[in-house]
């Protein structure tokens, strides 16, 4: 009996296509789920394999993009976005997790980072 759901062939360009798609969405869980539903990729594991040839996993890419968006929002002139609001807006489980991830990427807490650029 043949495979009902053959795995698509992946290359770096496939991962690039998904990265382009991810840049165009708000990086919300619902948008990511919509992307899965509209693609030929049946599972996250399949996409993880597509990213395997790159320097960054799919999960790391999503986390990095969310942190980049948060960093940009925190440094907008006149922004009154709190760290807790930023954590919730970019789908981190809580403020502590967001602060740790942010500090790992930017070597400063979100508040320190915002103060240094405003």
Coordinates of C-alpha atoms in Angstrom, one line a residue:
X1 CA 0.0 0.0 0.0
X2 CA 1.4 3.4 -1.0
X3 CA 2.1 6.3 1.3
X4 CA -1.1 8.4 1.6
X5 CA 0.8 11.5 2.6
X6 CA 4.2 11.6 0.9
X7 CA 6.6 14.0 2.5
X8 CA 7.4 17.0 0.3
X9 CA 10.9 17.5 -0.9
X10 CA 12.7 20.3 1.0
X11 CA 15.5 22.6 0.3
X12 CA 16.9 25.8 1.7
X13 CA 14.5 27.7 -0.7
X14 CA 11.5 26.0 1.0
X15 CA 12.7 27.3 4.4
X16 CA 13.3 30.7 2.8
X17 CA 9.7 30.7 1.5
X18 CA 8.3 29.9 5.0
X19 CA 10.6 32.6 6.5
X20 CA 9.1 35.1 4.0
X21 CA 5.6 34.0 5.0
X22 CA 6.4 34.4 8.7
X23 CA 7.8 37.9 8.1
X24 CA 4.4 38.9 6.6
X25 CA 2.3 37.6 9.5
X26 CA 2.0 39.1 13.0
X27 CA 3.7 36.0 14.4
X28 CA 0.5 35.1 16.3
X29 CA -0.2 31.5 17.1
X30 CA -3.4 31.7 15.0
X31 CA -1.6 33.0 12.0
X32 CA 1.0 30.2 12.3
X33 CA -1.8 27.7 12.5
X34 CA -3.4 29.2 9.5
X35 CA -0.1 29.0 7.7
X36 CA 0.1 25.2 8.5
X37 CA -3.4 24.7 7.3
X38 CA -2.8 26.4 4.0
X39 CA 0.5 24.8 3.2
X40 CA 1.4 21.4 1.9
X41 CA 3.4 20.8 5.1
X42 CA 1.5 18.4 7.3
X43 CA 3.4 18.7 10.6
X44 CA 5.7 21.0 12.4
X45 CA 8.3 18.1 12.4
X46 CA 8.3 18.3 8.6
X47 CA 9.1 22.0 8.6
X48 CA 11.7 21.3 11.3
X49 CA 13.4 19.0 8.8
X50 CA 13.3 21.8 6.2
X51 CA 15.1 24.1 8.6
X52 CA 17.6 21.5 9.5
X53 CA 20.0 22.5 6.7
X54 CA 20.0 26.1 8.0
X55 CA 21.7 27.6 11.0
X56 CA 18.5 28.0 12.9
X57 CA 15.6 25.8 13.8
X58 CA 12.0 26.8 13.0
X59 CA 11.3 27.3 16.7
X60 CA 14.4 29.4 17.1
X61 CA 13.4 31.4 14.1
X62 CA 9.9 32.1 15.5
X63 CA 11.3 33.1 18.9
X64 CA 13.9 35.4 17.3
X65 CA 11.3 37.1 15.1
X66 CA 9.0 37.6 18.0
X67 CA 11.8 39.1 20.1
X68 CA 12.8 41.4 17.2
X69 CA 9.2 42.6 16.9
X70 CA 9.0 43.2 20.6
X71 CA 12.3 45.0 20.7
X72 CA 11.1 47.3 17.9
X73 CA 7.9 48.0 19.7
X74 CA 9.6 48.7 23.0
X75 CA 11.8 51.4 21.4
X76 CA 9.2 53.3 19.5
X77 CA 9.3 56.9 20.5
X78 CA 6.5 57.5 23.0
X79 CA 5.8 53.8 23.5
X80 CA 4.1 53.1 26.8
X81 CA 4.2 49.3 26.2
X82 CA 5.0 47.5 29.4
X83 CA 7.2 44.4 29.6
X84 CA 4.1 42.3 30.6
X85 CA 2.1 43.7 27.7
X86 CA 5.0 42.9 25.3
X87 CA 5.3 39.4 26.6
X88 CA 1.6 38.8 26.1
X89 CA 1.5 40.5 22.7
X90 CA 4.2 38.3 21.3
X91 CA 2.9 35.1 22.9
X92 CA 5.4 34.4 25.6
X93 CA 4.1 32.3 28.4
X94 CA 4.9 34.9 31.0
X95 CA 7.0 38.0 31.7
X96 CA 9.8 36.0 33.2
X97 CA 10.2 33.8 30.2
X98 CA 10.1 36.8 27.9
X99 CA 12.7 38.7 29.9
X100 CA 15.1 35.7 30.0
X101 CA 14.7 35.1 26.2
X102 CA 15.1 38.8 25.5
X103 CA 18.2 39.1 27.7
X104 CA 19.7 36.0 26.0
X105 CA 19.3 37.6 22.5
X106 CA 20.0 41.3 23.3
X107 CA 22.3 41.0 26.5
X108 CA 19.9 43.4 28.3
X109 CA 16.5 43.2 29.8
X110 CA 13.7 44.7 27.8
X111 CA 13.6 47.8 30.1
X112 CA 17.4 48.3 29.8
X113 CA 17.2 47.8 26.1
X114 CA 14.4 50.4 25.7
X115 CA 16.1 52.9 27.9
X116 CA 19.4 52.6 25.9
X117 CA 17.7 53.3 22.6
X118 CA 15.3 56.1 23.5

